[in-house]
């Protein structure tokens, strides 16, 4: 949200180090500009990576066990099996050329080190750029200590035009103009600006905090006040390096210039993980001397003082605190004795938020809630963690974790959902009244990952506890019906029908939807096509009348599944198309996998076997990215239609079409599935991977392996390996032969 100042030399050096190896860590104290430099290196290096760059901010995370989960989320991957999420990430990255940026690793350094080591070992074309106050300490890591911004010395002439070439001065002026548009570097004030930048030792965060005061103080006044305060604030037995003490002293000074209410909001807002909005701030930060009506004005004041920053989003305004300032706020919150009170208010807010979202899930507000919960996922984690580490609060975690099972599934966070439920169940008494439902939800999540043994155990435990509660009896019966469907149990239709009837009698529309899907599919396979249509039509009607989109897309898949094998193939085709459009709009990759897969079945039924094979290929990476396979998720129809198309085409033609689909980008896949033409892959006589073909082109341009490594920002040894693989695959013995082969391909 603010301009980028200087760092050209540092950026060039960082890119050189990244090109020379595959792991670069930018180190330095908080506030020195590691994240901003990493962002610039990421932007400038993007063109060297075929599959782009992915930025993962780790400041919001507190559990090192969730590093891979957060990366998977940023990569758009799902979590539909019991395999480790790390394995899904590695499988996704194995054939990709990509720069992965992990920002703020210092509090998760061991977890980050384990994750990065695995990625670098198994994904030869992936490079990793991290920022951390300490190194990861793994083989191959190159370190670059980010220096402060250069400052003018005190011997040269004070000429504004000359001073503007110093990044520290440019940063101060840029940030000062942002809050006071008429400010300019002049002959009269340039000596004060130089003195100020020197006293702040070129630390970007310190300079920004000082510049934020330009509305009320001149550069001379700021420099004079800091000149009095810095020696005092940095004196004493502190063992931190001088620059770190200077930054701390500047934050202390900035804090002291805040009003008492601003100081209170700074401390209390530090309880938020990630970002927050005004309504959350009013609920969590008000009270104990701060009026809720004043919170918005206090947020504005802290924005003006660069304590808070506004997230770049077109939606409702959200705010966050730089990690260094958040840590400072946490210290102040602890010193004030308010940490427990504010943390409880934070938990209470997200307890109410998830309860409201749960109540309104089956409504026109569903997509709004998905976006809201996505924005607040880090806060949800923090609230759950607080409940499970604070004595006597685990029952609230049990209640929260059992809500919104569709959200956790939609976002691909099933393993995380199971983790929170398992921790909460372990921390609550066996006779707690919320346990039966939580056990049922835990079983449901286990079934989504085909963990049948765990699901059966959870259901058995729940069924011993539910008593005469009709909702619980019906809910657990529904989960049993899903278990039966996955197991191909003949009782599926009976169990699902009982669940839909029970929920209908209770008026629980949201809970009736998925059992209707199970009922429809089960009775269709039992030979009752009209009964299947009736169940799925009711599911669609309920979704449309309540504005429910998640289950409506699922209903479209149900219609396709039923009609493609037992009914009207044209109706199946239209349902698959509508379902795909709905899941793309919801960013539901798992749902997209089902719809693209089902379009292949439709094509097979219609006799277009080349299209069927292409769609099977297009669906394949979606299944992989979800951590599962069609042989598990939709085994019977997948095997029937795939084998039918393979038999009709022959192995060679089927594999060629399959490769065409598999090579498609997400945009190409969606275009083709909705009626566009396929994009042809490499020629059948080209045995090279995309990366190898790219390197062959560079060999043809006369580049050495060192040149290729620098161009593609990969290690020299990686370039050596690729060139060796090219020679082996093509049966050549010289680079000249590679060049000649490449030229022939172009022609």
XYZ file of C-alpha atoms in Angstrom:
747
model
C 0.000 0.000 0.000
C 3.054 2.285 0.155
C 5.802 2.979 -2.381
C 9.009 0.974 -2.479
C 12.158 2.989 -1.811
C 15.674 2.049 -2.943
C 17.315 -1.311 -2.144
C 18.510 -1.775 -5.756
C 21.942 -3.040 -4.738
C 20.528 -5.329 -2.067
C 17.880 -6.631 -4.462
C 20.496 -7.424 -7.107
C 22.685 -9.217 -4.559
C 19.763 -11.243 -3.244
C 18.824 -12.318 -6.771
C 22.434 -13.383 -7.414
C 22.475 -15.501 -4.272
C 19.125 -17.057 -5.158
C 20.435 -17.906 -8.632
C 23.550 -19.514 -7.150
C 21.549 -21.818 -4.879
C 17.948 -22.747 -4.216
C 17.524 -21.439 -0.677
C 18.145 -17.871 0.386
C 17.329 -16.510 3.843
C 17.125 -12.768 4.382
C 18.105 -12.136 7.993
C 18.212 -9.085 10.209
C 16.411 -7.515 13.162
C 12.744 -6.630 13.124
C 11.996 -3.446 11.230
C 15.030 -3.578 8.929
C 12.901 -4.277 5.844
C 13.258 -8.023 5.220
C 9.680 -8.499 4.056
C 9.739 -5.514 1.706
C 13.017 -6.664 0.162
C 11.694 -10.219 -0.208
C 8.584 -8.883 -1.943
C 10.695 -6.929 -4.406
C 13.020 -9.883 -5.098
C 9.934 -12.032 -5.591
C 8.472 -9.586 -8.113
C 11.724 -9.185 -10.033
C 12.390 -12.943 -10.122
C 8.904 -14.080 -11.145
C 9.668 -14.211 -14.869
C 12.378 -16.816 -14.265
C 9.915 -19.340 -12.848
C 7.522 -21.009 -15.263
C 4.871 -21.541 -12.594
C 5.324 -18.175 -10.917
C 5.797 -17.257 -7.275
C 3.812 -17.937 -4.101
C 4.063 -15.739 -0.988
C 3.226 -17.289 2.401
C 3.153 -14.974 5.417
C 3.785 -16.964 8.584
C 3.376 -14.202 11.173
C -0.250 -15.251 11.730
C 0.732 -18.825 12.564
C 1.733 -20.065 16.008
C 1.794 -23.857 15.579
C 4.789 -25.191 13.588
C 2.768 -28.306 12.762
C 0.574 -26.159 10.491
C 3.334 -24.725 8.250
C 2.629 -27.217 5.454
C -1.126 -26.645 5.828
C -0.751 -22.897 5.352
C 1.492 -23.373 2.318
C -1.018 -25.857 0.886
C -3.775 -23.284 1.299
C -1.751 -20.608 -0.531
C -1.066 -23.120 -3.321
C -4.787 -23.863 -3.587
C -4.407 -27.472 -2.494
C -6.954 -29.547 -0.618
C -6.788 -32.191 2.046
C -8.895 -35.238 1.305
C -6.785 -38.119 2.536
C -4.956 -39.231 5.624
C -1.612 -38.725 3.893
C 0.472 -35.900 5.331
C -0.325 -32.476 3.910
C 3.409 -32.119 3.328
C 3.237 -35.043 0.908
C 0.459 -33.326 -1.052
C 2.499 -30.114 -1.244
C 5.629 -31.957 -2.386
C 3.669 -33.914 -4.993
C 2.219 -30.653 -6.325
C 5.619 -28.938 -6.526
C 7.646 -31.888 -7.803
C 7.298 -31.045 -11.509
C 6.863 -27.292 -11.109
C 9.255 -24.388 -11.557
C 8.287 -22.031 -8.766
C 9.655 -19.569 -6.220
C 8.212 -20.108 -2.737
C 8.549 -17.194 -0.314
C 8.152 -17.903 3.421
C 7.961 -14.666 5.392
C 8.585 -14.377 9.153
C 9.990 -17.830 9.944
C 11.783 -17.008 13.205
C 9.057 -18.204 15.599
C 8.569 -21.434 13.602
C 12.168 -22.012 12.613
C 12.275 -25.774 13.261
C 8.996 -26.432 11.467
C 10.081 -24.239 8.545
C 13.461 -25.965 8.341
C 11.848 -29.419 8.168
C 9.374 -28.245 5.529
C 11.959 -26.488 3.343
C 14.394 -29.403 3.545
C 11.714 -31.778 2.240
C 10.698 -29.456 -0.602
C 14.259 -28.794 -1.753
C 15.123 -32.488 -1.634
C 12.172 -33.637 -3.742
C 11.354 -30.656 -5.985
C 14.388 -29.828 -8.152
C 12.944 -26.743 -9.857
C 11.586 -25.051 -6.740
C 13.577 -22.274 -5.088
C 12.790 -20.961 -1.598
C 13.249 -17.438 -0.279
C 12.716 -16.973 3.460
C 12.848 -14.052 5.859
C 13.800 -14.712 9.458
C 15.638 -13.143 12.354
C 17.722 -16.320 12.425
C 18.845 -18.802 9.800
C 17.042 -22.078 9.164
C 20.329 -23.927 9.560
C 19.928 -26.463 6.762
C 22.327 -27.592 4.050
C 22.549 -25.332 1.013
C 21.137 -22.274 2.776
C 22.645 -18.966 1.714
C 22.308 -16.010 4.063
C 21.994 -12.340 3.255
C 21.886 -9.943 6.181
C 19.620 -7.075 5.185
C 21.435 -3.842 6.083
C 19.796 -0.610 7.210
C 19.229 2.026 4.550
C 22.306 4.133 3.748
C 22.420 7.509 5.498
C 24.401 10.640 4.585
C 27.491 11.410 6.615
C 27.763 14.701 8.452
C 30.655 16.106 6.411
C 29.066 16.745 3.017
C 27.102 19.798 1.901
C 23.415 19.866 2.794
C 21.947 20.048 -0.706
C 18.421 18.575 -1.057
C 19.076 17.283 -4.577
C 22.193 15.413 -3.410
C 20.610 14.048 -0.244
C 17.630 12.622 -2.131
C 19.857 9.848 -3.514
C 20.169 8.370 -0.024
C 17.425 5.772 0.517
C 16.915 6.717 4.173
C 16.229 10.341 3.273
C 13.992 9.339 0.353
C 11.986 7.051 2.637
C 11.501 9.757 5.254
C 10.367 12.282 2.655
C 8.018 9.816 0.960
C 6.308 8.819 4.206
C 6.179 12.395 5.461
C 4.459 13.559 2.271
C 1.950 10.742 2.703
C 0.688 12.293 5.957
C 1.512 15.963 5.177
C 1.250 16.519 1.395
C 2.921 19.951 1.484
C 6.088 18.630 3.114
C 9.259 18.899 1.027
C 12.979 18.495 1.575
C 14.407 22.006 1.587
C 17.670 23.768 2.310
C 16.200 24.816 5.657
C 15.174 21.364 6.918
C 17.584 18.988 5.168
C 20.182 19.091 7.975
C 17.488 18.057 10.466
C 16.319 15.228 8.202
C 19.917 13.989 7.845
C 20.419 14.127 11.612
C 17.162 12.259 12.153
C 18.055 9.469 9.699
C 21.511 9.137 11.268
C 20.101 8.918 14.774
C 17.682 6.232 13.616
C 20.607 4.395 11.974
C 18.776 3.979 8.686
C 16.217 1.539 10.115
C 13.154 1.690 7.825
C 10.520 1.028 10.495
C 12.044 3.601 12.830
C 12.133 6.162 10.010
C 8.496 5.462 9.130
C 7.427 5.892 12.763
C 9.265 9.196 12.933
C 7.899 10.436 9.614
C 4.368 9.727 10.806
C 4.850 12.549 13.346
C 5.516 15.207 10.725
C 1.941 16.482 10.971
C 2.546 17.736 14.514
C 6.337 18.114 14.705
C 8.961 19.506 12.349
C 11.984 17.367 11.383
C 14.070 19.449 13.774
C 11.683 18.886 16.648
C 11.565 15.146 15.981
C 15.365 14.955 15.789
C 15.747 17.022 18.961
C 13.301 14.904 20.957
C 14.854 11.671 19.736
C 18.270 13.096 20.519
C 17.212 13.442 24.142
C 15.356 10.136 24.358
C 17.566 7.668 22.474
C 20.590 7.698 24.833
C 18.277 7.228 27.790
C 16.216 4.486 26.205
C 19.189 2.533 24.848
C 21.256 2.746 28.024
C 21.422 0.022 30.630
C 22.168 -3.686 30.672
C 20.373 -4.616 27.442
C 22.245 -7.222 25.465
C 20.547 -6.595 22.105
C 22.667 -5.155 19.282
C 22.783 -1.356 19.094
C 20.499 -1.076 16.055
C 17.921 -3.328 17.709
C 18.071 -1.109 20.795
C 17.631 1.952 18.586
C 14.522 0.483 16.990
C 13.144 -0.462 20.392
C 13.836 3.033 21.664
C 12.065 4.554 18.653
C 9.023 2.357 19.259
C 9.090 3.342 22.943
C 9.207 7.009 21.909
C 6.381 6.579 19.426
C 4.351 4.760 22.072
C 4.889 7.525 24.627
C 3.643 10.136 22.156
C 0.354 8.240 21.798
C -2.566 9.189 23.988
C -3.518 6.822 26.783
C -6.444 5.474 24.736
C -4.210 5.001 21.684
C -1.714 3.088 23.819
C -4.509 0.890 25.134
C -5.772 0.143 21.627
C -2.214 -0.622 20.434
C -1.797 -3.186 23.223
C -5.246 -4.723 22.918
C -5.197 -4.938 19.099
C -2.005 -6.980 19.340
C -4.168 -9.938 20.409
C -5.392 -10.311 16.818
C -3.570 -12.799 14.596
C -3.468 -11.634 11.001
C -5.966 -8.871 10.255
C -9.155 -7.599 11.876
C -12.036 -5.262 11.096
C -13.585 -2.408 13.053
C -16.456 -4.463 14.474
C -13.976 -6.947 15.957
C -11.840 -4.109 17.348
C -14.903 -2.494 18.949
C -15.801 -5.755 20.673
C -12.308 -6.779 21.774
C -10.530 -3.475 22.429
C -13.257 -1.382 24.054
C -13.985 -1.275 27.768
C -11.745 -0.582 30.755
C -11.564 3.130 29.950
C -11.997 2.963 26.157
C -15.450 3.751 24.778
C -16.525 1.550 21.869
C -17.719 4.674 20.037
C -14.122 5.945 20.038
C -12.489 2.800 18.629
C -12.773 3.815 14.956
C -11.141 7.176 15.684
C -8.369 5.425 17.611
C -7.816 3.032 14.708
C -7.513 6.045 12.396
C -5.016 7.634 14.783
C -2.852 4.507 14.846
C -3.035 4.335 11.041
C -1.734 7.913 10.906
C 1.096 6.969 13.246
C 2.045 3.882 11.136
C 1.254 1.533 14.028
C -1.554 -0.061 12.002
C -1.684 -0.596 8.258
C -4.744 -1.187 6.117
C -4.841 -4.387 4.100
C -5.001 -4.018 0.330
C -8.532 -5.231 -0.384
C -11.627 -3.949 -2.149
C -13.879 -5.490 0.491
C -14.634 -4.067 3.948
C -11.622 -2.371 5.518
C -9.335 -4.639 7.505
C -6.271 -3.684 9.516
C -3.163 -5.401 10.755
C -0.098 -4.602 12.781
C 3.485 -5.149 11.662
C 4.899 -8.104 13.552
C 7.539 -6.035 15.389
C 4.888 -3.613 16.632
C 2.513 -6.466 17.483
C 5.201 -8.075 19.662
C 5.690 -4.732 21.392
C 1.947 -4.468 21.950
C 1.888 -7.967 23.425
C 4.568 -6.927 25.927
C 2.551 -3.869 26.921
C -0.601 -5.961 27.224
C 1.157 -8.356 29.587
C 2.610 -5.491 31.646
C -0.849 -3.980 32.012
C -2.248 -7.236 33.411
C -4.935 -7.271 30.718
C -3.715 -10.146 28.570
C -6.152 -12.765 29.928
C -9.130 -10.378 29.826
C -8.459 -9.251 26.247
C -7.685 -12.774 25.037
C -11.023 -13.918 26.469
C -12.818 -11.071 24.678
C -11.045 -12.092 21.476
C -12.162 -15.696 21.955
C -15.722 -14.616 22.787
C -15.937 -12.537 19.611
C -14.916 -15.442 17.391
C -17.134 -17.832 19.336
C -20.085 -15.564 18.475
C -18.848 -15.054 14.908
C -18.662 -18.778 14.183
C -22.035 -19.360 15.862
C -23.653 -16.731 13.627
C -21.937 -18.088 10.532
C -23.135 -21.574 11.453
C -26.719 -20.353 11.840
C -26.622 -18.468 8.516
C -24.701 -21.033 6.470
C -27.705 -22.172 4.419
C -28.630 -18.657 3.322
C -27.890 -16.038 0.656
C -25.059 -14.875 2.957
C -23.089 -18.087 2.481
C -20.364 -16.752 0.165
C -20.017 -13.650 2.331
C -19.415 -15.891 5.333
C -16.877 -17.985 3.437
C -14.904 -14.838 2.613
C -15.251 -13.503 6.163
C -14.095 -16.751 7.767
C -11.210 -16.961 5.309
C -10.068 -13.482 6.356
C -10.371 -14.432 10.024
C -8.957 -17.958 9.860
C -5.770 -16.939 11.691
C -7.881 -15.412 14.465
C -10.001 -18.552 14.614
C -6.833 -20.589 15.129
C -5.676 -18.198 17.858
C -9.025 -18.383 19.658
C -9.089 -22.184 19.550
C -5.507 -22.393 20.746
C -6.247 -20.053 23.665
C -9.222 -22.207 24.693
C -7.063 -25.320 24.701
C -4.187 -23.811 26.659
C -6.251 -21.842 29.188
C -7.575 -24.036 32.029
C -11.314 -24.532 32.035
C -11.967 -23.244 28.492
C -11.760 -26.444 26.410
C -15.542 -26.830 26.205
C -15.744 -23.607 24.159
C -13.121 -25.006 21.759
C -15.220 -28.168 21.440
C -18.249 -26.094 20.513
C -16.346 -23.884 18.052
C -14.469 -26.707 16.324
C -17.672 -28.670 15.740
C -19.268 -25.824 13.815
C -19.100 -25.120 10.088
C -17.972 -28.542 8.904
C -18.739 -27.422 5.324
C -16.362 -24.452 5.640
C -13.445 -26.604 6.768
C -14.140 -28.998 3.908
C -14.545 -26.234 1.312
C -11.240 -24.635 2.317
C -9.394 -27.965 2.309
C -8.578 -27.786 6.033
C -9.927 -31.186 7.046
C -6.753 -32.348 8.794
C -6.665 -29.104 10.767
C -10.347 -29.427 11.681
C -9.685 -32.948 12.933
C -6.700 -31.709 14.939
C -8.771 -29.087 16.783
C -11.606 -31.548 17.415
C -9.221 -34.233 18.675
C -7.514 -31.764 21.029
C -10.854 -30.466 22.312
C -12.295 -33.961 22.790
C -9.184 -35.006 24.693
C -9.535 -31.997 26.999
C -13.242 -32.326 27.884
C -14.962 -34.811 30.201
C -16.514 -37.934 28.689
C -19.957 -36.920 29.925
C -19.854 -33.392 28.463
C -23.182 -32.729 26.664
C -21.465 -31.355 23.543
C -19.369 -34.488 22.994
C -21.834 -36.607 20.942
C -22.250 -33.970 18.238
C -18.509 -33.169 18.201
C -17.752 -36.887 17.869
C -20.166 -37.085 14.943
C -18.474 -34.141 13.209
C -15.078 -35.712 13.863
C -16.331 -38.924 12.255
C -17.621 -36.941 9.269
C -14.223 -35.321 8.701
C -12.549 -38.728 9.023
C -14.885 -40.107 6.354
C -13.987 -37.262 3.979
C -10.435 -38.579 4.230
C -11.539 -42.219 3.923
C -10.257 -42.913 7.435
C -12.891 -45.546 8.050
C -11.515 -47.029 11.271
C -11.333 -43.682 13.083
C -14.788 -42.711 11.832
C -16.282 -45.974 13.079
C -14.671 -45.517 16.490
C -15.931 -41.954 16.843
C -19.454 -42.961 15.819
C -19.541 -45.890 18.230
C -18.474 -43.617 21.101
C -21.064 -40.989 20.154
C -23.879 -43.528 19.927
C -23.263 -44.496 23.545
C -23.835 -40.900 24.654
C -26.636 -39.319 22.612
C -29.575 -40.520 24.703
C -33.024 -39.517 23.411
C -31.999 -36.360 21.559
C -33.730 -36.696 18.169
C -31.369 -34.294 16.397
C -28.320 -36.231 17.562
C -29.914 -39.564 16.651
C -30.666 -38.237 13.164
C -27.288 -36.591 12.718
C -25.331 -39.697 13.662
C -27.577 -41.749 11.378
C -26.674 -39.367 8.550
C -22.956 -39.849 9.188
C -23.548 -43.616 9.221
C -25.210 -43.278 5.804
C -22.096 -41.603 4.378
C -19.977 -44.359 5.905
C -22.253 -46.907 4.201
C -22.044 -45.100 0.837
C -18.249 -45.106 0.883
C -18.251 -48.796 1.904
C -20.811 -49.696 -0.819
C -23.094 -50.980 1.934
C -26.575 -52.031 0.792
C -28.089 -50.208 3.785
C -27.046 -46.798 2.404
C -30.426 -45.836 0.945
C -32.283 -46.902 4.091
C -29.964 -44.939 6.405
C -29.989 -41.822 4.207
C -33.770 -41.868 3.818
C -34.203 -42.106 7.591
C -31.860 -39.123 8.011
C -33.647 -36.947 5.434
C -37.008 -37.780 7.024
C -35.726 -36.997 10.514
C -34.178 -33.661 9.549
C -37.309 -32.697 7.589
C -39.475 -33.325 10.656
C -37.088 -31.194 12.725
C -37.109 -28.392 10.133
C -33.306 -28.646 9.848
C -32.999 -27.659 6.182
C -29.218 -27.343 6.143
C -28.771 -30.792 7.685
C -31.190 -32.417 5.253
C -29.175 -31.421 2.164
C -26.255 -33.854 2.180
C -28.385 -36.866 3.183
C -30.585 -36.065 0.165
C -27.511 -36.382 -2.057
C -26.596 -39.726 -0.485
C -30.190 -40.934 -0.791
C -30.406 -39.915 -4.449
C -27.202 -41.669 -5.477
C -27.960 -44.783 -3.419
C -31.495 -45.343 -4.706
C -30.336 -44.761 -8.293
C -27.813 -47.558 -7.980
C -30.630 -49.619 -6.479
C -32.610 -49.168 -9.684
C -35.063 -46.439 -8.597
C -34.251 -43.615 -11.018
C -37.443 -41.675 -10.247
C -36.769 -41.880 -6.517
C -33.243 -40.594 -7.136
C -34.549 -37.689 -9.208
C -37.083 -36.808 -6.529
C -34.423 -36.693 -3.800
C -32.012 -34.589 -5.851
C -34.773 -32.276 -7.088
C -35.781 -31.614 -3.490
C -32.136 -30.932 -2.638
C -31.907 -28.420 -5.492
C -35.205 -26.765 -4.537
C -34.133 -26.355 -0.908
C -30.790 -24.896 -1.951
C -32.370 -22.425 -4.350
C -35.085 -21.334 -1.923
C -32.526 -20.731 0.841
C -29.695 -19.290 -1.278
C -27.415 -22.240 -0.430
C -24.626 -22.621 -3.010
C -22.215 -25.197 -1.568
C -24.719 -28.063 -1.558
C -26.367 -26.874 -4.778
C -23.095 -27.511 -6.617
C -22.980 -30.923 -4.928
C -26.540 -31.591 -6.077
C -25.488 -30.884 -9.668
C -22.829 -33.582 -9.343
C -25.474 -35.945 -7.962
C -27.702 -35.290 -10.980
C -24.785 -35.932 -13.342
C -23.844 -39.139 -11.543
C -27.399 -40.457 -11.663
C -28.313 -39.373 -15.204
C -25.067 -40.308 -16.940
C -25.463 -43.991 -16.153
C -29.193 -44.436 -15.601
C -31.037 -41.638 -17.379
C -30.776 -38.603 -19.647
C -27.151 -37.925 -20.704
C -27.992 -34.407 -21.944
C -29.383 -33.546 -18.511
C -26.180 -34.969 -17.014
C -24.073 -32.731 -19.269
C -25.992 -29.589 -18.311
C -25.833 -30.407 -14.583
C -22.065 -30.940 -14.802
C -21.645 -27.596 -16.559
C -23.728 -25.720 -13.981
C -21.966 -27.471 -11.116
C -18.528 -26.595 -12.481
C -19.454 -22.931 -12.841
C -20.755 -22.880 -9.261
C -17.666 -24.496 -7.754
C -15.290 -22.255 -9.721
C -17.174 -19.242 -8.334
C -16.724 -20.637 -4.806
C -13.052 -21.528 -5.443
C -13.966 -25.095 -4.498
C -11.184 -27.115 -6.136
C -12.474 -30.388 -4.717
C -15.891 -29.803 -6.238
C -14.226 -28.792 -9.507
C -12.436 -32.153 -9.587
C -15.780 -33.980 -9.338
C -17.384 -31.932 -12.106
C -14.499 -32.168 -14.582
C -14.335 -35.901 -13.867
C -18.081 -36.295 -14.421
C -17.817 -34.403 -17.715
C -15.471 -37.164 -18.847
C -18.169 -39.723 -18.050
C -20.681 -37.700 -20.083
C -18.296 -37.533 -23.046
C -17.795 -41.294 -22.891
C -21.579 -41.869 -22.865
C -21.899 -39.527 -25.858
C -19.245 -41.459 -27.767
C -16.682 -38.620 -27.782
C -13.880 -40.727 -26.354
C -11.063 -38.277 -27.186
C -12.832 -35.590 -25.175
C -13.409 -38.089 -22.370
C -9.725 -39.012 -22.214
C -8.732 -35.327 -22.313
C -11.077 -34.539 -19.422
C -9.788 -37.486 -17.407
C -6.321 -35.973 -17.874
C -7.557 -32.483 -16.951
C -9.105 -33.826 -13.733
C -6.003 -35.807 -12.739
C -3.954 -32.899 -11.261
C -7.047 -31.670 -9.411
C -7.368 -35.022 -7.655
C -3.635 -35.012 -6.875
C -3.816 -31.483 -5.487
C -6.636 -32.585 -3.188
C -4.465 -35.413 -1.875
C -6.688 -38.174 -3.243
C -7.448 -40.094 -6.454
C -10.593 -40.801 -8.502
C -10.114 -44.513 -7.804
C -10.903 -43.601 -4.181
C -13.376 -40.719 -4.548
C -15.515 -42.055 -7.438
C -14.123 -45.497 -8.081
C -16.926 -47.294 -9.932
C -17.957 -44.713 -12.562
C -14.342 -43.605 -13.028
C -13.103 -47.100 -13.813
C -16.080 -47.973 -16.039
C -15.901 -44.848 -18.223
C -12.118 -44.588 -18.311
C -11.725 -48.194 -19.371
C -14.459 -47.795 -21.959
C -12.752 -44.766 -23.529
C -9.337 -46.405 -23.437
C -10.755 -49.482 -25.210
C -12.448 -47.316 -27.857
C -9.338 -45.211 -28.573
C -6.506 -47.624 -27.970
C -3.726 -47.057 -25.462
C -1.618 -44.640 -27.524
C -4.449 -42.283 -28.491
C -5.906 -42.386 -24.989
C -2.565 -41.506 -23.389
C -1.976 -38.683 -25.867
C -5.368 -37.122 -25.121
C -4.874 -37.700 -21.405
C -1.500 -35.905 -21.554
C -3.151 -33.020 -23.396
C -5.655 -32.586 -20.577
C -3.117 -33.026 -17.819
C -0.884 -30.303 -19.299
C -3.659 -27.694 -19.263
C -3.515 -24.672 -16.995
C -6.504 -24.012 -14.726
C -7.908 -21.472 -17.213
C -7.407 -23.840 -20.156
C -8.987 -26.704 -18.234
C -12.097 -24.689 -17.435
C -12.360 -23.341 -20.969
C -12.130 -26.813 -22.464
C -14.524 -28.380 -19.961
C -17.089 -25.708 -20.806
C -16.788 -26.292 -24.556
C -13.465 -24.844 -25.754
C -10.769 -26.569 -27.777
C -7.893 -28.425 -26.089
C -4.334 -27.106 -25.988
C -1.971 -29.648 -27.510
C 0.931 -30.815 -25.327
C 4.487 -31.478 -26.495
C 4.751 -33.565 -29.653
C 4.642 -37.333 -29.132
C 8.284 -37.531 -30.258
C 9.375 -35.043 -27.609
C 10.319 -36.982 -24.460
C 11.350 -33.869 -22.509
C 9.480 -32.321 -19.623
C 8.436 -28.679 -19.966
C 11.421 -27.586 -17.871
C 13.841 -29.669 -19.944
C 12.382 -28.277 -23.172
C 12.883 -24.764 -21.788
C 16.523 -25.531 -20.960
C 17.057 -27.085 -24.396
C 15.981 -23.755 -25.908
C 18.588 -21.939 -23.801
C 21.269 -24.442 -24.842
C 20.352 -23.671 -28.452
C 20.918 -19.981 -27.721
C 24.508 -20.838 -26.777
C 24.149 -20.489 -23.015
C 26.452 -22.363 -20.664
C 25.034 -24.239 -17.692
C 26.093 -21.354 -15.455
C 24.244 -18.914 -17.744
C 21.152 -21.125 -17.666
C 21.257 -21.333 -13.858
C 21.453 -17.546 -13.583
C 18.646 -16.999 -16.107
C 16.256 -19.454 -14.457
C 17.330 -18.718 -10.876
C 18.259 -22.325 -10.176
C 21.402 -23.923 -8.791
C 24.245 -24.673 -11.192
C 24.115 -28.334 -10.236
C 20.390 -28.406 -11.061
C 21.144 -27.019 -14.530
C 23.877 -29.654 -14.938
C 21.391 -32.398 -14.029
C 18.768 -31.140 -16.487
C 21.233 -30.923 -19.371
C 22.469 -34.437 -18.572
C 18.871 -35.715 -18.588
C 18.245 -34.049 -21.964
C 21.313 -35.699 -23.495
C 20.248 -39.088 -22.124
C 16.609 -38.840 -23.234
C 17.511 -37.689 -26.759
C 20.409 -40.121 -27.126
C 22.870 -37.298 -27.810
C 26.457 -36.751 -26.727
C 26.950 -33.004 -27.317
C 25.255 -29.659 -26.754
C 25.456 -28.996 -30.506
C 23.127 -31.923 -31.098
C 20.652 -30.471 -28.581
C 20.791 -27.135 -30.410
C 20.192 -28.743 -33.809
C 17.284 -30.805 -32.472
C 15.720 -27.682 -30.925
C 15.982 -25.735 -34.201
C 14.302 -28.594 -36.072
C 11.455 -28.559 -33.539
C 10.957 -24.823 -34.033
C 10.684 -25.327 -37.799
